[in-house]
Coordinates of C-alpha atoms and ligand atoms in Angstrom, one line a residue:
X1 CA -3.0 -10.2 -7.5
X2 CA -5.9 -10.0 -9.6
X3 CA -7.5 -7.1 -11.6
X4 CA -10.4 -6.7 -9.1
X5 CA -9.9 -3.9 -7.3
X6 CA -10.6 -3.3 -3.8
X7 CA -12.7 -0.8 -2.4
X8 CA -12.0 2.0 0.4
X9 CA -14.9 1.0 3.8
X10 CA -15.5 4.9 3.3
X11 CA -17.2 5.0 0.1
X12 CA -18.9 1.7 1.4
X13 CA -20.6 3.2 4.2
X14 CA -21.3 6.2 3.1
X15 CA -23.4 4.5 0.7
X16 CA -25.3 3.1 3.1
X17 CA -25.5 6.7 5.1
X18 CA -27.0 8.2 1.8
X19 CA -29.6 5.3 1.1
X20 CA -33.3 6.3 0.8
X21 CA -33.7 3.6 3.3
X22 CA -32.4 2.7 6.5
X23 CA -29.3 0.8 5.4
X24 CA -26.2 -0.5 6.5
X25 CA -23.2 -2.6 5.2
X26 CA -22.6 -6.3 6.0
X27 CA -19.1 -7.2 7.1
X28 CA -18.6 -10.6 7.3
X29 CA -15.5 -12.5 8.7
X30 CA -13.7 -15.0 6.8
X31 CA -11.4 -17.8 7.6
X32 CA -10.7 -19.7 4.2
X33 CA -11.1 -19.6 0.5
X34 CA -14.4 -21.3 0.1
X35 CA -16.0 -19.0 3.0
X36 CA -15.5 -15.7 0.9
X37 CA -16.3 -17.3 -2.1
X38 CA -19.5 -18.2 -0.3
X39 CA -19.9 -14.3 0.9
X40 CA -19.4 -13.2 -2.5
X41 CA -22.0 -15.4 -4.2
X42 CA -24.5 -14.1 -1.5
X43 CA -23.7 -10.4 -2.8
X44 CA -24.2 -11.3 -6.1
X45 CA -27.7 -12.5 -6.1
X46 CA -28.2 -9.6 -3.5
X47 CA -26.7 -6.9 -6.2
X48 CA -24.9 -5.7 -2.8
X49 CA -21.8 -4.2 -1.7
X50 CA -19.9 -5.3 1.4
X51 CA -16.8 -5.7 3.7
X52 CA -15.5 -8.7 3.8
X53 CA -12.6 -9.0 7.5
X54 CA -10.3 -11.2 8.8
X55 CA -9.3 -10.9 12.3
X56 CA -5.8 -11.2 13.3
X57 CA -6.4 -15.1 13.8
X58 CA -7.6 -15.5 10.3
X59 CA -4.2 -13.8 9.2
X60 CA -2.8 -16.6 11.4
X61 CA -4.6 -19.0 9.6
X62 CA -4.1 -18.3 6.2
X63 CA -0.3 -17.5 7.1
X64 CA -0.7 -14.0 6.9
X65 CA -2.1 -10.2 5.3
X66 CA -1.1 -10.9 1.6
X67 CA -2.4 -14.4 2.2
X68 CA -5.6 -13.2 3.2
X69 CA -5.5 -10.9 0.3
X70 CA -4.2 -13.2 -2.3
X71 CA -7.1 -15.3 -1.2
X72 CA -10.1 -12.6 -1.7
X73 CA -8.5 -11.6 -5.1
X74 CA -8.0 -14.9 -6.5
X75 CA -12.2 -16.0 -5.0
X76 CA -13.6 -12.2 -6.8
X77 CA -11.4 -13.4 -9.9
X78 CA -12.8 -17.0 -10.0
X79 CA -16.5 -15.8 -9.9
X80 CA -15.9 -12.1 -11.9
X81 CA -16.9 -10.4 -9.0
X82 CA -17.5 -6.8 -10.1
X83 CA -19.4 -5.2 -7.2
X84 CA -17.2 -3.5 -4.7
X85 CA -16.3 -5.5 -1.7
X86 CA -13.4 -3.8 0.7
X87 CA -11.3 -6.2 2.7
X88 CA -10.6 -5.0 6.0
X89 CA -8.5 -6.2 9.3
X90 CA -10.7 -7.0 12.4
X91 CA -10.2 -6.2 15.6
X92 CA -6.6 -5.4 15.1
X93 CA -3.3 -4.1 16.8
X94 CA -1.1 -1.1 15.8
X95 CA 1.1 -3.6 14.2
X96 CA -1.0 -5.9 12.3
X97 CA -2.6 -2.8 11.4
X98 CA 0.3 -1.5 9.4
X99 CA 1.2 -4.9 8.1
X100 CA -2.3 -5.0 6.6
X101 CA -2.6 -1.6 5.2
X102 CA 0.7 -2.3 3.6
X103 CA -0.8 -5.0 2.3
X104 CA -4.2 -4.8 0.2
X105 CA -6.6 -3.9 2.9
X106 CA -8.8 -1.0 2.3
X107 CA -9.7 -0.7 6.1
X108 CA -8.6 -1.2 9.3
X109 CA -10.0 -1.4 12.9
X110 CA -7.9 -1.0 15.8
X111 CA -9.3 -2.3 19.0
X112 CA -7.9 0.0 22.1
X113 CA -11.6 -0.4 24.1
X114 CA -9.7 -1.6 27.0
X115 CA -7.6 1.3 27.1
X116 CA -9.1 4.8 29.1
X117 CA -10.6 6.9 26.5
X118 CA -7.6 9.4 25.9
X119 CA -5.2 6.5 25.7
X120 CA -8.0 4.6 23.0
X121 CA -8.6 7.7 21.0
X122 CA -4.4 8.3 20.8
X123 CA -4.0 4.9 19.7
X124 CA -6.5 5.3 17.5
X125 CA -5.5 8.3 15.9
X126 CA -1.4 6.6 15.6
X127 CA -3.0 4.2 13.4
X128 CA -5.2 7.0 11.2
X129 CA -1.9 8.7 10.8
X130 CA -0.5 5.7 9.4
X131 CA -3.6 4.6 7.4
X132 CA -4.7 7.6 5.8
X133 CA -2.0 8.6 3.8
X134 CA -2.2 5.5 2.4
X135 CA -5.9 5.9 1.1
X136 CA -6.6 3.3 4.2
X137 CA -10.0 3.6 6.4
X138 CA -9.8 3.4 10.1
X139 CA -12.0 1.7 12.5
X140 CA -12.0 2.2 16.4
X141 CA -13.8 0.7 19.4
X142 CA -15.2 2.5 22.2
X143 CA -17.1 1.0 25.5
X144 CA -16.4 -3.0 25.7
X145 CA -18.5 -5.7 24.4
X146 CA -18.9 -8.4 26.8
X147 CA -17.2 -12.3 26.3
X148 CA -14.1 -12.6 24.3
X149 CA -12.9 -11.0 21.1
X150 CA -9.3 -12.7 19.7
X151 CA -6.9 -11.6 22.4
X152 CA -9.6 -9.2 24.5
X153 CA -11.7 -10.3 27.0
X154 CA -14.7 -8.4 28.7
X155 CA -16.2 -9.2 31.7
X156 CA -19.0 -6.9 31.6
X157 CA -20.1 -4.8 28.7
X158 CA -19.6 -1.5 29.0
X159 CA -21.8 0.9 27.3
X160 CA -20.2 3.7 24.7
X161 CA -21.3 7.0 26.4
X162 CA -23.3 8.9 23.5
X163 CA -22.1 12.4 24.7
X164 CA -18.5 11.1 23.9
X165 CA -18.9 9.7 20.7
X166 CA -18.0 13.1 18.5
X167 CA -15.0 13.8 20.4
X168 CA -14.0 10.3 19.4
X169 CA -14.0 11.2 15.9
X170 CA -12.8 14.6 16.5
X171 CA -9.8 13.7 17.8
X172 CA -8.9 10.7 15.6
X173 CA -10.3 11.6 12.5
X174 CA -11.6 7.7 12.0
X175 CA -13.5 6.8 9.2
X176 CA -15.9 4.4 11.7
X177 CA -16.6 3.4 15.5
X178 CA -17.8 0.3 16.8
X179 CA -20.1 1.4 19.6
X180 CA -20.7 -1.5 22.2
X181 CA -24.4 -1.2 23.2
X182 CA -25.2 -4.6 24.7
X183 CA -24.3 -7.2 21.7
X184 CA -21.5 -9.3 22.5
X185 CA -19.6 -12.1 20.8
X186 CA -20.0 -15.7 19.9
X187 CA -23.2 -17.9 20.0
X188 CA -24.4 -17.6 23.9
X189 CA -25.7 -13.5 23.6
X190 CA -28.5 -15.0 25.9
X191 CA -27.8 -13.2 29.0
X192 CA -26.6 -10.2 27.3
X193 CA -29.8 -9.5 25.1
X194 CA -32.1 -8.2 27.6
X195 CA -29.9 -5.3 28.0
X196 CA -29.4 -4.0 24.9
X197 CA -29.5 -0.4 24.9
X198 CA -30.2 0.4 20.7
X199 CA -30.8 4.2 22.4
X200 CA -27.2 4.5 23.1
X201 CA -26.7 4.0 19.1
X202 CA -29.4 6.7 18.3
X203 CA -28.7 9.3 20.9
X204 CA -24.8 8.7 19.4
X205 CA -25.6 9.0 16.0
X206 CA -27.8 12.7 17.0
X207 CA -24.6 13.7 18.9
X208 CA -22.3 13.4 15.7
X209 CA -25.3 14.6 13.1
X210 CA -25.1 17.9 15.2
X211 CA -21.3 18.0 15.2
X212 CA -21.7 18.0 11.1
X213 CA -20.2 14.0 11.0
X214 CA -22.5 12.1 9.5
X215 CA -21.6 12.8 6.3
X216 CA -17.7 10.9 6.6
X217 CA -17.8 9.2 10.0
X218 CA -20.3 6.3 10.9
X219 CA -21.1 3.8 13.5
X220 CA -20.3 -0.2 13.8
X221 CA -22.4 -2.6 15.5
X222 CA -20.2 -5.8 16.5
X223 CA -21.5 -9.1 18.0
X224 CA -24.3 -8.8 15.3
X225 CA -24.9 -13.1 14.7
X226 CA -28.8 -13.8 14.4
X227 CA -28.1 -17.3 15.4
X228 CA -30.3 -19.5 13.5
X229 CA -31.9 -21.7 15.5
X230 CA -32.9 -24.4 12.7
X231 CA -28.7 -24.5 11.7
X232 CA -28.1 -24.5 15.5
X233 CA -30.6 -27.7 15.6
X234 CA -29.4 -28.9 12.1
X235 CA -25.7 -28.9 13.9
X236 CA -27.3 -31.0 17.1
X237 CA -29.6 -33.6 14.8
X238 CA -25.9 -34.8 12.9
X239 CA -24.1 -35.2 15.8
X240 CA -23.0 -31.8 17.7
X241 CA -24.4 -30.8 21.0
X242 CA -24.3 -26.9 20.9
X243 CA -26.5 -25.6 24.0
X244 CA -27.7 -22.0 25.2
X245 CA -27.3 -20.5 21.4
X246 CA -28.9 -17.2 20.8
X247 CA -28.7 -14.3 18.9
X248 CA -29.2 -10.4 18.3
X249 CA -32.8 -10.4 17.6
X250 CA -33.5 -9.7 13.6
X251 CA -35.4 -6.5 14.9
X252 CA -32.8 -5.2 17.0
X253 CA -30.4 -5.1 14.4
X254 CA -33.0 -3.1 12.2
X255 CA -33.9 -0.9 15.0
X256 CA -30.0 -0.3 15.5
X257 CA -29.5 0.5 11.5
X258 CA -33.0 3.2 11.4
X259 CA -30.6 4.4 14.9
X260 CA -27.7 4.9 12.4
X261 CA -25.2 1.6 12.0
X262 CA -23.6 1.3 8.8
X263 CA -21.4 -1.4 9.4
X264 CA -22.9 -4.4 10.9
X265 CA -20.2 -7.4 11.7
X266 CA -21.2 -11.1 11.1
X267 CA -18.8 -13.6 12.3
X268 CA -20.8 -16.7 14.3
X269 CA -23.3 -17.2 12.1
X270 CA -21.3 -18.4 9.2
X271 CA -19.6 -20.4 11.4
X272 CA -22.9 -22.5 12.2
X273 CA -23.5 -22.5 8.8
X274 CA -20.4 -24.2 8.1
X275 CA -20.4 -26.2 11.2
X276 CA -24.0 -27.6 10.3
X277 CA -23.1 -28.2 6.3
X278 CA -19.8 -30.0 7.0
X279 CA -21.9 -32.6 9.9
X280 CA -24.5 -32.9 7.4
X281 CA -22.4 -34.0 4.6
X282 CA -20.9 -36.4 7.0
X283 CA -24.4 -37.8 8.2
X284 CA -25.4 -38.0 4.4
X285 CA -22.0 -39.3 2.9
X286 CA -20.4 -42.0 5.6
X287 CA -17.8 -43.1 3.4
X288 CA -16.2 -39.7 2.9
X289 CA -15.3 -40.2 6.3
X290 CA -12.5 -42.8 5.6
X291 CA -11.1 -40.7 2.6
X292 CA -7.8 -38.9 3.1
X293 CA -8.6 -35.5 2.7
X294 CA -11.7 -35.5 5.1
X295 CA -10.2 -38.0 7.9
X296 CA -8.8 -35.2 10.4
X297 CA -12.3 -33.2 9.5
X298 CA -14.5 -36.0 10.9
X299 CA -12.1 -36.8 14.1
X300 CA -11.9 -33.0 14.7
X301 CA -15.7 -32.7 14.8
X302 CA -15.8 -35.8 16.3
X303 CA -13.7 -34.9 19.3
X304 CA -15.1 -32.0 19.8
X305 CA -19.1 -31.5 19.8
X306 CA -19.5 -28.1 20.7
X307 CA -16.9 -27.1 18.1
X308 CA -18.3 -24.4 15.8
X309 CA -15.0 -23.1 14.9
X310 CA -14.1 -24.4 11.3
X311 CA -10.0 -23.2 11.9
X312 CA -10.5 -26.4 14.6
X313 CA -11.4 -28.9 12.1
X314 CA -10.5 -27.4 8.7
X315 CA -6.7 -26.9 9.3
X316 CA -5.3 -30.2 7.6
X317 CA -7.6 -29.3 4.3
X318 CA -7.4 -25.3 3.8
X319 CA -4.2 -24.8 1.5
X320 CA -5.7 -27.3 -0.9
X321 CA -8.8 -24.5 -1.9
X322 CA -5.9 -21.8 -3.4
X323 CA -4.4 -23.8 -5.7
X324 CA -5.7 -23.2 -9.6
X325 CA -6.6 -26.8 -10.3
X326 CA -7.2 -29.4 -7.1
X327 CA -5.1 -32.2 -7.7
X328 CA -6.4 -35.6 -8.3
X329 CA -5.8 -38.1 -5.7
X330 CA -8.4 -40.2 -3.2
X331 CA -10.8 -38.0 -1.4
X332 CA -10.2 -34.9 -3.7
X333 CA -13.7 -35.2 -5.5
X334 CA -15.2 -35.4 -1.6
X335 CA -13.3 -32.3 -0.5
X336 CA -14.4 -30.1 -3.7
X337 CA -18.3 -31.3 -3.0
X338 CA -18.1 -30.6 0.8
X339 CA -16.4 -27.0 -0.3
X340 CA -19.1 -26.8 -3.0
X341 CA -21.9 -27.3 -0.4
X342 CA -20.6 -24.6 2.3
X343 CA -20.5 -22.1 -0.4
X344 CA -24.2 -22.3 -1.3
X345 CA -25.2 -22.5 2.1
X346 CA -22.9 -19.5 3.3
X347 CA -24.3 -17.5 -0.1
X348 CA -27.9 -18.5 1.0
X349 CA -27.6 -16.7 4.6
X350 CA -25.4 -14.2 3.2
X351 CA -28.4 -12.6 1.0
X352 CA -30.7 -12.9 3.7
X353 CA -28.8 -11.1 5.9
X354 CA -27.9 -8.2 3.7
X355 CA -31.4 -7.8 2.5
X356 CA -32.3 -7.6 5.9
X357 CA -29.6 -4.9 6.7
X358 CA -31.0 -2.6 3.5
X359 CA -27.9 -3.0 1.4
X360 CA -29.2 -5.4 -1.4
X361 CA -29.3 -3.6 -4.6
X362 CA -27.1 -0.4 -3.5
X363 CA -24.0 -1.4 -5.6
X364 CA -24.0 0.5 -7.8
X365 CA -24.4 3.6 -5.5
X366 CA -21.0 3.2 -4.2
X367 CA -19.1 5.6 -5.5
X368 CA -15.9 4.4 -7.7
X369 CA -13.0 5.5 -6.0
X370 CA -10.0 3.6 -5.6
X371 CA -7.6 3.9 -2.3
X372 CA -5.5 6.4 -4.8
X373 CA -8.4 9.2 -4.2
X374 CA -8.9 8.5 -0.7
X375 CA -5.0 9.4 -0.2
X376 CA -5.8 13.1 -2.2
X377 CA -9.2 13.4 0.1
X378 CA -7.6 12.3 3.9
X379 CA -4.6 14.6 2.7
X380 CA -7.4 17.1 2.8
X381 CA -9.5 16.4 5.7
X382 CA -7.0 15.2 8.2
X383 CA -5.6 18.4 10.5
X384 CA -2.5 16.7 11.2
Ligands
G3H401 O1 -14.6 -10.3 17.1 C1 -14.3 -11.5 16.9 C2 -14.5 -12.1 15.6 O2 -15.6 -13.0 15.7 C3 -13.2 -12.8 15.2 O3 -13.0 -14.0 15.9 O4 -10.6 -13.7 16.5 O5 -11.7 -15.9 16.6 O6 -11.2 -14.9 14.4 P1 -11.5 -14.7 15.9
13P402 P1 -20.6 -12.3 16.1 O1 -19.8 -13.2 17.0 O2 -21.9 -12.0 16.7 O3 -20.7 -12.9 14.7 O4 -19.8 -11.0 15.9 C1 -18.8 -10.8 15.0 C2 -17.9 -9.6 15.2 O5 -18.3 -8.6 15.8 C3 -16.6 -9.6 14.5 O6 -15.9 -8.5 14.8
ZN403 ZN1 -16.1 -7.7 16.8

C-alpha cells in the first residue's frame, strides 16, 4: 500500500457540517483505476476533500476489498494526492462490510432499508459494533429509494419519516444516514422528480439538531446524478441511443445541502461521462477499433446501445491500468489515450460538481485524524 493515508467519512463530513457555507461532501463511485484517478484530479483543481465508494459490484470487479484499495492507493500515489479522500463500501451487507473495514476502508454503509425499522436499525448497529472499534465510520439507510440499487430493488420510494430520524442514530450510534426523499437511482429519475420531498431532509436534520446530533451524525442524499444532458446527447450523436435521461435538478441538490446533506453520492453521471468519451474516441479514431486492446470495447458498445455501464464493455481491458508500466504491444498506446481522455473528462465534471455541493477549497478544514483516533473517540462515544 502506499504512504497516503486514508481518511475516516467522520472528519469528512463534519467538515462540511462546520463550513460557513452550506456544504456537503461529494462521494463518487468508482469501478476502475482510471475512474478514481479521474475523481482525484477533479479534487485537486477543486482544493476539495471527498469520499470516493465502491459498491459491492465494484469489489466484484476489481476482484475484491484490498483490490479496490490497492487501486485508490496506488492512483493518490501516482498523482501525490495529499488532500484527504476516505474510501468507503456502498450499499453494503454485514459481510462485505467486515471484509472491507478489515481492509482499508475508512467507512462503511450498510443497506437494511428493506428491513422494518427495528430490524434496520439492529442490523445497523451489528455493523457499528464491528466498525467502530476499528476507527471505521458507519452508514445506514432508512425509507427506500425507488428503481434498483446492486442487489435491492424498490418499487416505490418510500419516504424516511423525519420524526424517526434521531432514534435512528440513537440507537445505532452511525456516523451517517441516507435518507430517501424522492431521488432514486440510475439515469431515468424522470418520474420520480416531481415528488421530491427536500422538506423531509430539513424537518430531519431540525429533529436531530434538537436531539444535540448535528455535531457527529449527518445525513446522505443517494440517487444524486445531474444527468447532463449535452454527455447524454454527446453519447446518442456517436452511436448510443440512451432515451428518457434525467436528473436531480442542480437546485434541488443545493436546496437539500442548505436542508442539511453532507454526503451527496454520484454514481451515473460518471458513467455518461465515460460512456460518451469512450464513443467519442471511437467516432474520432476508427482504426483503434481493430487494435487488440480496444476490439471487445467497440463490440460491447456496439452490441449494446443503451449500455452506460463501463463494467459491460471495460472488462477485457481493466487489469492492464494497475500495472506500474503498461506493456508495449499493438493497441497499448490506443488504450493509454482512451484512459487518458476519461480522466480529464471525469476530473472536469468532478470539480463542477463539488463546487456546486460547497466543498471546493475545504481541504484543509478537515481535521487530521487517522482511523487510530477514531478507535480512542468511538471507544468513547459508543454506549455499548
Ligand atoms: O447505488 C447504486 C450505485 O450506483 C452502485 O451501483 O451496484 O451497479 O455498482 P452498482
Ligand atoms: P446515481 O445513480 O444518481 O448516481 O446515485 C448513486 C448512488 O446513490 C450510489 O449509492
Ligand atoms: Zn445509493
Amino acid at each position: 500500500m502506499s504512504d497516503h493515508k486514508l481518511c475516516p467519512i467522520a472528519a469528512l463530513l463534519s467538515a462540511a457540517e462546520k463550513a460557513d457555507h452550506p456544504a456537503a461532501i461529494g462521494a463518487f463511485n468508482v469501478n476502475f483505476y482510471s475512474q478514481a484517478a479521474g475523481v482525484l484530479k477533479g479534487l485537486r483543481r477543486s482544493d476539495a476533500p471527498a469520499i470516493i465508494q465502491a459498491s459491492r459490484g465494484a469489489n466484484r470487479f476489481q476482484g475484491g476489498p484490498d483490490k479496490i484499495a490497492y487501486m485508490l492507493g496506488r492512483a493518490m500515489e501516482q498523482s501525490n494526492h495529499r488532500l484527504p479522500v476516505g474510501l468507503h463500501l456502498d450499499h453494503g451487507d454485514p459481510e462485505k462490510g467486515e471484509e472491507c473495514a478489515d481492509s482499508g476502508y475508512t467507512g462503511i454503509m450498510i443497506d437494511a432499508s428493506e428491513e422494518p425499522f427495528p430490524e434496520n436499525c439492529a442490523i445497523t448497529r451489528g455493523m457499528v459494533a464491528y466498525a467502530h472499534p476499528r476507527g471505521v465510520g458507519v452508514e445506514g439507510e432508512y425509507g427506500q429509494l425507488l428503481g434498483v440499487e446492486d442487489d435491492v430493488h424498490a418499487e416505490k420510494t418510500v419516504y424516511a419519516d423525519p420524526e424517526k430520524v434521531a432514534a435512528f442514530f440513537e440507537k445505532t450510534n452511525a456516523d451517517a444516514l441516507a435518507i430517501a426523499y424522492g431521488t432514486s437511482h440510475g439515469p431515468n429519475k424522470g418520474a420520480n422528480i416531481a415528488q421530491l420531498k427536500t422538506e423531509v431532509v430539513r424537518d430531519s436534520y431540525r429533529n436531530m439538531a434538537d436531539a444535540g446530533l448535528t455535531d457527529n451524525h449527518f445525513l446522505v442524499g443517494h440517487g444524486s446524478s445531474t444527468i447532463p444532458q449535452d454527455i447524454v446527447a454527446e453519447i446518442n450523436q456517436c452511436g448510443g441511443d440512451i432515451r428518457g435521461a434525467q436528473g436531480v435538478p442542480m437546485e434541488k441538490i443545493k436546496e437539500g445541502i442548505a436542508f442539511g446533506l453532507r454526503k451527496i453520492n454520484i454514481d451515473t453521471d460518471l458513467r455518461l461521462v465515460i460512456t460518451a468519451t469512450a464513443r467519442r474516441f471511437f467516432v474520432d479514431n476508427p482504426s483503434a477499433a481493430g487494435c487488440e486492446t480496444l476490439r471487445g470495447v467497440k463490440e460491447a458498445l456496439d452490441a449494446k446501445l443503451d449500455v452506460i455501464d463501463p463494467r459491460e464493455y471495460l472488462g477485457s481491458v481493466t487489469p492492464f491500468e494497475l500495472l506500474r508500466e503498461p506493456p508495449d504491444g499493438p493497441g497499448v498506446q490506443e488504450f493509454v489515450d482512451l484512459m487518458a481522455l476519461m480522466e480529464e473528462r471525469i476530473a472536469q465534471h468532478v470539480a463542477f460538481l463539488v463546487e456546486a455541493f460547497g466543498s471546493a477549497g475545504l481541504a484543509s478544514s478537515v481535521e487530521d485524524v487517522t482511523v487510530e483516533d477514531m478507535k480512542q473517540r468511538y471507544a468513547r462515544s459508543d454506549p455499548w
